[in-house]
Structures are given as structure tokens and as C-alpha cells.
CSV table of C-alpha atoms and ligand atoms in Angstrom, one decimal:
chain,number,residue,atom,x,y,z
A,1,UNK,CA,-10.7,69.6,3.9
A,2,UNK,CA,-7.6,67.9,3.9
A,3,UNK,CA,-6.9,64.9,1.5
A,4,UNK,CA,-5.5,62.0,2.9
A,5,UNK,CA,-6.3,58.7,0.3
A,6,UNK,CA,-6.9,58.7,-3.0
A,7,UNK,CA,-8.2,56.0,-5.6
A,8,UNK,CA,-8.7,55.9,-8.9
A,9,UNK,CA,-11.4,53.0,-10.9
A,10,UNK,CA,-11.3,52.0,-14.3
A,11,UNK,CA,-14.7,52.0,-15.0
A,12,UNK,CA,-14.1,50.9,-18.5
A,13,UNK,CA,-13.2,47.3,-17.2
A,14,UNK,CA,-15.5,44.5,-16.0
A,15,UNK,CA,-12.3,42.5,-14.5
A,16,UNK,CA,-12.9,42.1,-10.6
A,17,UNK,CA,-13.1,44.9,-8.7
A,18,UNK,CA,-10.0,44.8,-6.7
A,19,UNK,CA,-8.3,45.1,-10.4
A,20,UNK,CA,-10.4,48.1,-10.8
A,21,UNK,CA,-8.3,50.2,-8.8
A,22,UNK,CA,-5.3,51.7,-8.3
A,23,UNK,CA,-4.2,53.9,-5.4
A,24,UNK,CA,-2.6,57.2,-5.6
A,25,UNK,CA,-0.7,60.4,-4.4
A,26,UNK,CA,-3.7,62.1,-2.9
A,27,UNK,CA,-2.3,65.4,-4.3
A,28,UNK,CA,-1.1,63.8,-7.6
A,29,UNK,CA,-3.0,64.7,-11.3
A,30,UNK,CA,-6.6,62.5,-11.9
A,31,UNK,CA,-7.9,64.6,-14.6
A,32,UNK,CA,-7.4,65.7,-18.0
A,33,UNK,CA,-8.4,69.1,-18.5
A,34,UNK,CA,-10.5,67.8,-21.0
A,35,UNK,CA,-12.7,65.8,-18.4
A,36,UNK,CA,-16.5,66.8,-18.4
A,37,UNK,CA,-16.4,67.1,-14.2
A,38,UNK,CA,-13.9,69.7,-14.6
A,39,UNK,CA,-15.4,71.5,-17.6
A,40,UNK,CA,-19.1,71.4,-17.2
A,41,UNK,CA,-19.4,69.8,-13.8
A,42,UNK,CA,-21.1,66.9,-15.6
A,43,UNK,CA,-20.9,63.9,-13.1
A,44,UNK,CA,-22.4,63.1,-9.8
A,45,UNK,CA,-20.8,62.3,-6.4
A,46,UNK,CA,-21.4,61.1,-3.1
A,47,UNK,CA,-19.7,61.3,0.4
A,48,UNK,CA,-19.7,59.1,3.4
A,49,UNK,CA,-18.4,59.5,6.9
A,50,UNK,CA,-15.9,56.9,8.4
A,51,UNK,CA,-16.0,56.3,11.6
A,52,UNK,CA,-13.6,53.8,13.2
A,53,UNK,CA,-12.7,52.7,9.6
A,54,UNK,CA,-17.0,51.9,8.7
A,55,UNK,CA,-18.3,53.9,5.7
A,56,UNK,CA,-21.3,54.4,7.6
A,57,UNK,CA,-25.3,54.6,5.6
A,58,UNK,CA,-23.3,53.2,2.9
A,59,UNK,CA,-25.9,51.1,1.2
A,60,UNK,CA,-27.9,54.2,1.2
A,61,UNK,CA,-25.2,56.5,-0.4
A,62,UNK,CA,-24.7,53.7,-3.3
A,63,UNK,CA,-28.4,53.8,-3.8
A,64,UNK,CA,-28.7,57.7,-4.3
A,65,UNK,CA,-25.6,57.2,-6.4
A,66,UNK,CA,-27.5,55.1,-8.5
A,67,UNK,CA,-30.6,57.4,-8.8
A,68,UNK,CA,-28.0,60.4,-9.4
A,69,UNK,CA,-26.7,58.2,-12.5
A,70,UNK,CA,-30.2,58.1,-14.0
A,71,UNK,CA,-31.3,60.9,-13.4
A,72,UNK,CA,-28.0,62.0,-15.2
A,73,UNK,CA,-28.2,59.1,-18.1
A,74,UNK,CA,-25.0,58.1,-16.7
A,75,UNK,CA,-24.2,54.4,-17.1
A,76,UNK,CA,-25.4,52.6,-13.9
A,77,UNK,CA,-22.6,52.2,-11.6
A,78,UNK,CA,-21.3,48.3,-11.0
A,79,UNK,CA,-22.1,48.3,-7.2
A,80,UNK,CA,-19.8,46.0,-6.6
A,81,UNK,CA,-16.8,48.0,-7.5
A,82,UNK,CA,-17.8,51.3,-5.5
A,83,UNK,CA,-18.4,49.3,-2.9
A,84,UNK,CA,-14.8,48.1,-2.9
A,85,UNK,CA,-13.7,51.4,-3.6
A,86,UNK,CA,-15.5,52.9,-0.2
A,87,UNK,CA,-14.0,49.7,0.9
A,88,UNK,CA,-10.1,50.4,0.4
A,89,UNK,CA,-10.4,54.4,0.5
A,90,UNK,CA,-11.8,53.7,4.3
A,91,UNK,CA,-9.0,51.1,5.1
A,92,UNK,CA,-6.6,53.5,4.4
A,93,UNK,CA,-8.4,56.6,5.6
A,94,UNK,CA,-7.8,54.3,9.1
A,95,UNK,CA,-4.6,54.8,9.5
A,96,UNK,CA,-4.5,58.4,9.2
A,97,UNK,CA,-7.9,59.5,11.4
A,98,UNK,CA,-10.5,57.8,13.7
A,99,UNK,CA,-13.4,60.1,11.7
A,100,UNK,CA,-12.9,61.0,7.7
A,101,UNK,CA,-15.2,61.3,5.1
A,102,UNK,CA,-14.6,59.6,1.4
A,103,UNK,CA,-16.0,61.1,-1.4
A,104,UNK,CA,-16.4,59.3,-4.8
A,105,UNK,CA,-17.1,60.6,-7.6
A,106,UNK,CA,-18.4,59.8,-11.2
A,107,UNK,CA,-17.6,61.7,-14.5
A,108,UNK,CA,-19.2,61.6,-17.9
A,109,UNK,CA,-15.5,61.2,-19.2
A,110,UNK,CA,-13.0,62.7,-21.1
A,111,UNK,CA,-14.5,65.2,-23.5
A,112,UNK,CA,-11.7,64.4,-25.9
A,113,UNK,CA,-11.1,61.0,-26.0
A,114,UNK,CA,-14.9,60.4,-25.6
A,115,UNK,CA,-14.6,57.1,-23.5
A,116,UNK,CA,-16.1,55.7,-20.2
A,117,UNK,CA,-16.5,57.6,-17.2
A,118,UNK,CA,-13.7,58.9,-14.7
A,119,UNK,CA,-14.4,57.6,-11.5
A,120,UNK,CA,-12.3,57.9,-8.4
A,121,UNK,CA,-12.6,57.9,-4.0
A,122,UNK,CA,-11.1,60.3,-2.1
A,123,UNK,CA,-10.4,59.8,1.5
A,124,UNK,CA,-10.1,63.2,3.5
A,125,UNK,CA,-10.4,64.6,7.1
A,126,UNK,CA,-13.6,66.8,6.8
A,127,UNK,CA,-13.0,70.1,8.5
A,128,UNK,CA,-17.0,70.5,9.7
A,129,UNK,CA,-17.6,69.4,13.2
A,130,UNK,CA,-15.8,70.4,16.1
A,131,UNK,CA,-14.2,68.1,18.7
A,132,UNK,CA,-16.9,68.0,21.2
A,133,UNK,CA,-21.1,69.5,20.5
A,134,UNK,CA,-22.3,70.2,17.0
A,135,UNK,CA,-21.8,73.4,15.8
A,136,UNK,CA,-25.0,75.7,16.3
A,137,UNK,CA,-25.7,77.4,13.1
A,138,UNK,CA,-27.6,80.9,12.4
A,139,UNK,CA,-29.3,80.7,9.0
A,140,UNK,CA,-31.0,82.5,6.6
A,141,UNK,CA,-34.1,81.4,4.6
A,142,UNK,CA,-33.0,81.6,0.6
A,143,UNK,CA,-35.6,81.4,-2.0
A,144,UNK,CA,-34.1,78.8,-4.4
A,145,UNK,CA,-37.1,80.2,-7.7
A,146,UNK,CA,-38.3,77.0,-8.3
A,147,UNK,CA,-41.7,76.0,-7.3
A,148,UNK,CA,-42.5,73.1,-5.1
A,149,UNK,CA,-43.7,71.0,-8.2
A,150,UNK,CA,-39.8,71.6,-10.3
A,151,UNK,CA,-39.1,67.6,-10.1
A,152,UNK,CA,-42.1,66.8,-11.9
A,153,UNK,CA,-42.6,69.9,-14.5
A,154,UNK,CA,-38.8,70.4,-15.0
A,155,UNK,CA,-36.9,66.7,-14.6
A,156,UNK,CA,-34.4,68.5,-16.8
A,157,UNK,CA,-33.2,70.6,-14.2
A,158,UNK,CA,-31.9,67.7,-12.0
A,159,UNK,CA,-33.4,69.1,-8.8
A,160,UNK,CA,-32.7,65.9,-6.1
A,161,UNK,CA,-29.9,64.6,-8.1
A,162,UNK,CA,-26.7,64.4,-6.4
A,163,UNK,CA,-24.4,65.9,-9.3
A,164,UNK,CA,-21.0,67.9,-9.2
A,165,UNK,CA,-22.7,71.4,-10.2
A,166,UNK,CA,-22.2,73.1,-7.1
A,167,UNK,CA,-21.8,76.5,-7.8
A,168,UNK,CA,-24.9,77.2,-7.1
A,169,UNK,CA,-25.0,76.0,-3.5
A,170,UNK,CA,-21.8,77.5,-2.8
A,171,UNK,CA,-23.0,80.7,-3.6
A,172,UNK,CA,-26.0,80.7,-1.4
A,173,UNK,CA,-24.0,80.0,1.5
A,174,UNK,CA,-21.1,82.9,0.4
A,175,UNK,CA,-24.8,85.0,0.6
A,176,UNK,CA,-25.4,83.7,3.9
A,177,UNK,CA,-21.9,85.0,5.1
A,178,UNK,CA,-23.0,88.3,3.5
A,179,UNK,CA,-25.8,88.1,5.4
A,180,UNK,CA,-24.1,87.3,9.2
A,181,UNK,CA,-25.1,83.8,8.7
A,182,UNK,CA,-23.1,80.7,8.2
A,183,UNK,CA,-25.7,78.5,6.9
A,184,UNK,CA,-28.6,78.7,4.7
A,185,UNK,CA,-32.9,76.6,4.2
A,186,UNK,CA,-33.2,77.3,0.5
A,187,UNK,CA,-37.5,77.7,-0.2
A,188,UNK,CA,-39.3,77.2,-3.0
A,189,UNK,CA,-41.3,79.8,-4.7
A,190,UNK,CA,-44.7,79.4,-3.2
A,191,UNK,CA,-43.2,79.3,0.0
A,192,UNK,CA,-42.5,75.7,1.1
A,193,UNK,CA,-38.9,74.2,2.8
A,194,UNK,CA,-37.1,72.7,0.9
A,195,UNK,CA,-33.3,71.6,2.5
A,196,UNK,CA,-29.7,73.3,3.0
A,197,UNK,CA,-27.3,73.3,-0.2
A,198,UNK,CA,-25.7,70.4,2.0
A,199,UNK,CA,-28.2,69.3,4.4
A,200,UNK,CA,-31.4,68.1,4.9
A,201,UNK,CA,-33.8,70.0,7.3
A,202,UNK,CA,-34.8,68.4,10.3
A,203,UNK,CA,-38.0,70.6,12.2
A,204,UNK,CA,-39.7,69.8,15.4
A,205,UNK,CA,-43.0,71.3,15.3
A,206,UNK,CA,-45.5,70.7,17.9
A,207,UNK,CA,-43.6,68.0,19.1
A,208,UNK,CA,-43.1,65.8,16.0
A,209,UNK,CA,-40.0,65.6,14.0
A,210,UNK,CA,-41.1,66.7,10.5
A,211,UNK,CA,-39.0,66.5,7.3
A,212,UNK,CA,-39.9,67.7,3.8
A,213,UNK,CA,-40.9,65.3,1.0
A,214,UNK,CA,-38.3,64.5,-1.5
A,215,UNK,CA,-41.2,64.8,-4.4
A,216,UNK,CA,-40.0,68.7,-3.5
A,217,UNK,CA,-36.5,68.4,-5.6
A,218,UNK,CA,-34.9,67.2,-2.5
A,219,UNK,CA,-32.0,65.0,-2.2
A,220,UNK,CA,-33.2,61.7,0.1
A,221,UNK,CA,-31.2,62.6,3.0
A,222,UNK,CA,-29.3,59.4,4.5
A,223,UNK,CA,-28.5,61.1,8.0
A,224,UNK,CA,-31.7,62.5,8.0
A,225,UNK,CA,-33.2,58.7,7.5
A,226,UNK,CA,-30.9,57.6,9.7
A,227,UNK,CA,-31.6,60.3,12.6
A,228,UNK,CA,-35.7,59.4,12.1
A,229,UNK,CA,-34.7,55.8,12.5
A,230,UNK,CA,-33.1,56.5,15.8
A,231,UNK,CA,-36.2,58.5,17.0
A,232,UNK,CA,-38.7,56.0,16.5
A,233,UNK,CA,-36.7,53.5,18.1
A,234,UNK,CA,-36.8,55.9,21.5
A,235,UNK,CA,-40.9,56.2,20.8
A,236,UNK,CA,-40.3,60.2,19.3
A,237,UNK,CA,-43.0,60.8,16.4
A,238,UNK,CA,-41.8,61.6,13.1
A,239,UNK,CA,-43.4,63.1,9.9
A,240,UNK,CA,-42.5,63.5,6.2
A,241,UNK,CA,-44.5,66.3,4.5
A,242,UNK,CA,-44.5,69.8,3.3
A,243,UNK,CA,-43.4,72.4,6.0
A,244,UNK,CA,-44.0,76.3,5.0
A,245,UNK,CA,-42.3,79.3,6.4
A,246,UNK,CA,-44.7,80.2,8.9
A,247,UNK,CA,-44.5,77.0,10.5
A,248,UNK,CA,-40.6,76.7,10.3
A,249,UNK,CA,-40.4,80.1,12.0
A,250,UNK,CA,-42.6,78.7,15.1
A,251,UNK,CA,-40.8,75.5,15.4
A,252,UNK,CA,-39.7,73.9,18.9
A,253,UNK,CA,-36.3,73.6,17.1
A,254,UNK,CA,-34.5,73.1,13.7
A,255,UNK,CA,-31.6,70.8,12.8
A,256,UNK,CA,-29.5,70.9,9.5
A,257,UNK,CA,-28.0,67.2,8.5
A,258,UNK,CA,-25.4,65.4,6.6
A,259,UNK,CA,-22.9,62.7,6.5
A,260,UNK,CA,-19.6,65.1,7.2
A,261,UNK,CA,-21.3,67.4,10.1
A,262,UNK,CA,-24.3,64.9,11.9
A,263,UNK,CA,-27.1,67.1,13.2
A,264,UNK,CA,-26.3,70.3,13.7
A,265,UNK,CA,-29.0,72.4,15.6
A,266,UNK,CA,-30.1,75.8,13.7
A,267,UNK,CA,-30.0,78.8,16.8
A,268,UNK,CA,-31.1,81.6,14.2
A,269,UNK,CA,-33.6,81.8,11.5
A,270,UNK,CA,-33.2,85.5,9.4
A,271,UNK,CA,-32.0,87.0,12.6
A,272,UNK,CA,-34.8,85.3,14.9
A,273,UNK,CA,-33.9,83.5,17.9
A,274,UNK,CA,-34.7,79.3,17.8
A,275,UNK,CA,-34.9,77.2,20.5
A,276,UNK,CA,-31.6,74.8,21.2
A,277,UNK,CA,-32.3,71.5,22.0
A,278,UNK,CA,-28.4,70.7,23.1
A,279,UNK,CA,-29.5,67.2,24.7
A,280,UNK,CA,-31.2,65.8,21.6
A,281,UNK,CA,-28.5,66.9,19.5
A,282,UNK,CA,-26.0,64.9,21.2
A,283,UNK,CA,-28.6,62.2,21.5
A,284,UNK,CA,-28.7,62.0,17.6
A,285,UNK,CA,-24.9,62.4,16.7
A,286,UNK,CA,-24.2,59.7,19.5
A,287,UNK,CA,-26.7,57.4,17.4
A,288,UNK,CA,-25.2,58.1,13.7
A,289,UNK,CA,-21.6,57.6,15.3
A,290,UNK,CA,-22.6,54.5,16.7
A,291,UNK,CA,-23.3,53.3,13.5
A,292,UNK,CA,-22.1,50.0,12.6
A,293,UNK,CA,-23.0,49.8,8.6
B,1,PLP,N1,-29.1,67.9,0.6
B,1,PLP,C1,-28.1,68.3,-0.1
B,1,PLP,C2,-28.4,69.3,-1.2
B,1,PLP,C3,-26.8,67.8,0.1
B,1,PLP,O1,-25.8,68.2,-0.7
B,1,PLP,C4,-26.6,66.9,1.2
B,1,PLP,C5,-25.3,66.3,1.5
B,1,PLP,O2,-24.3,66.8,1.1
B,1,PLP,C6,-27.7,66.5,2.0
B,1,PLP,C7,-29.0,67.1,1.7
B,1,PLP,C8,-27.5,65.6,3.1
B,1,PLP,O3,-27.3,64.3,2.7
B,1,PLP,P1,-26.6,63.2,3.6
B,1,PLP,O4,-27.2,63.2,4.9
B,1,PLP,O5,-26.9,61.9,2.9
B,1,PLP,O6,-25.2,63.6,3.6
């Protein structure tokens, strides 16, 4: 990734929003080491595309960063403010590319000085989708040891909630690489789909597209409800419900989705060939990037 904007929100203010921020070096010090994103990863975070300077599923991004906040306890975010933020970081993101991404981001605070949360928006150019065609991906199931019922026995373990502990995810994908893969379906314990550690899983089994409940732990995809909106609008059927392994393996074909990379169509499951439904895949990236909100 390569960071082009940067903006920074007082979050301890309720003067109007466009008083809230304050642009900045992109490369320039945000943080104390102090700050509870740094130290603990104790924050949440979204990221939008651009396209053409429109934050695009934007409303959709500000709700799930408001069910990440609390979920998290986190104060509630004043919409109006992130929304400028997207706002300006997108402006500005304009002048440097035709397709960025900007991520904001929300921190507990400063551990030390025990105030109101650090919040900021950075604009970058995301590195994930190639010029022309989305990148075909060989993945590997991974079983994530959580059952399929975690979000309602286990709320405390913040499975669905968009926060800054990543670790995790990055580490399932470093096993993926171990493993010849680039990408990885994480599954739960008793054998059900679940979604990518940044993606949503997109199946087309017996000629419906089918995507997993977020009652699993999930987080609510907002390509993913994008992409389904797109399909029923050209007549294709569409499902929400609980996919297991056996009938992922059988599949007519297998997307992984998000914001930065579109649909990206899955050509190997654990070494198995999948069926590559190139048309479609354009079909569906043509659709999000024609996205005017
Ligand atoms: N699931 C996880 C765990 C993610 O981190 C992401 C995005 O980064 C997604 C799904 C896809 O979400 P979206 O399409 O809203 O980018």
C-alpha cells in the first residue's frame, strides 16, 4: 500500500465537523506510543474504495463502523464527522489516483493521558487488483477453532467485529503461502464456511449464489451485499445460509470479496481444481465500479 492522504479528527470536540480535522504529512507521526491501537490493537477500522473520487458502499461501511464500536464499547462514532472525513480524505485521494481506498480508523485513546479516542483517515493506492481481470486466487480451507455458534456463546471474543487485531488474519494467510496458496476460507469447528481473513465468500452452488450468515461470527460483507444486489437486478438467485465443506468443494464456482480487491474468483480449493467463471467476474467488478454512492 502506498499512502497518499492523511487526516486526523479530534474526536474530543463536538464543533462542526469540518473543524474536526486537520490534514497531514501522510508519512508524518499520528500516535503516541502510548496509544491503545498501537499497544493492544484496541480500536476498530474500516476501508472504502474510491473510485473516481466516490467512497463507494459508504453508508454501509459507517454502519458496520458503528456495530464494530459496540461491539467494542467504544463511544458511538458522530456520523456526521466520518462522513466528512471519507469526504475530504477521497477529495484529496483524487488528485493523486482514479481508484484508492481510505481507511479510517478508531482508537480507544491514549493509554496515558486516558482521553477520547484517536481517530484518523488515510487515503492510499491499494496494491490488490491488477490493471485489467481480478486476480484468480488458489486457497486453502483454514479451521478458524471456533464453532459456528462463537457470536452468541462467546460475544467476548468479538468474532464479526471489524477491530484492529489483525494478527491473526495475517497469519492465516502467511500459512496459506506456506501452503502454495495465496488466499485462505477460514471454517468453523463443526465444519461450516465461514469468510476470508479479508473477504467474504461468495459460492455458486447448483446455480444459486449462496453466502454464509453473519449469525456465524462473520463480518456483514458490503461488496458482498453489493455484488447480490447486482445479481438480482439481472434475475440470478441468491441465498444467505450455512454452506459446509462438502458442498463448497462441489461448487459451480467460488468468489472471495472486499472493498480494495472486488470479486476475485477462487481457481483452487486445498490443491483442487474450481471452476472459473471469468465472464461473471467481470460482470460483478463492472457493477461495484459503477457504483455511484
Ligand atoms: N471479512 C473480513 C474478515 C474482512 O476483513 C473484510 C474486509 O476487509 C471482509 C469480510 C469484506 O468486507 P467488505 O466487502 O465490506 O470490504
Amino acid at each position: 500500500m502506498l499512502p497518499l492522504t492523511l487526516h486526523r479528527l479530534d474526536l474530543a470536540s463536538d464543533a462542526d465537523p469540518a473543524d474536526c480535522l486537520t490534514r497531514v504529512e501522510p508519512r508524518h507521526g499520528l500516535l503516541t506510543a502510548t496509544d491503545l491501537s498501537a499497544t493492544r490493537g484496541d480500536g476498530i477500522f474500516e476501508t472504502v474504495v474510491v473510485v473516481d473520487g466516490v467512497p463507494q458502499a459508504l453508508a454501509a461501511h459507517l454502519d458496520r463502523f458503528e456495530r464494530s464500536a459496540a461491539m467494542l464499547d467504544l463511544p458511538a462514532p458522530r456520523r456526521d464527522l466520518w462522513l466528512s472525513a471519507v469526504a475530504a480524505a477521497a477529495e484529496a485521494l483524487h488528485e493523486h489516483t482514479r481508484r484508492g481506498a481510505v481507511k479510517f480508523v478508531m482508537s480507544r485513546g491514549d493509554e496515558a493521558a486516558g482521553d477520547a479516542p484517536t481517530g484518523w483517515a488515510l487515503g492510499f493506492a491499494p496494491d490488490s487488483r491488477p490493471a485489467s481481470g481480478a486476480p484468480e486466487l488458489d486457497v486453502v480451507l483454514l479451521d478458524r477453532g471456533y464453532r459456528h455458534d462463537v457470536a452468541q456463546t462467546s460475544p467476548w471474543l468479538l468474532q464479526g467485529a471489524k477491530t484492529l487485531s489483525y494478527a491473526v488474519n495475517m497469519a492465516a494467510l502467511r500459512e496459506a503461502r506456506r501452503r502454495g496458496a495465496q488466499d485462505v476460507i477460514f471454517t468453523s469447528i463443526d465444519g461450516f464456511i465461514l469468510e476470508g481473513p479479508n473477504a467474504t465468500v461468495i459460492a455458486r452452488i447448483d446455480g444459486v449464489y449462496v453466502t454464509p450468515p453473519v449469525e456465524l461470527g462473520l463480518l456483514p460483507g458490503t461488496t458482498q451485499s453489493d455484488a447480490f444486489a447486482a445479481l438480482e437486478s439481472w434475475g440470478d438467485s441468491v441465498a444467505t445460509r450455512r454452506i459446509d465443506v462438502a458442498e463448497l468443494r462441489r461448487a459451480d464456482a467460488v468468489w472471495l470479496c472486499s472493498s480494495t480487491r472486488g470479486v476475485a474468483p477462487v481457481r483452487s480449493l486445498d490443491g483442487e481444481p474450481l471452476t472459473v467463471d471469468d465472464r461473471m467476474s467481470d460482470r460483478l467488478n463492472h457493477a461495484l465500479d459503477a457504483r455511484k454512492a
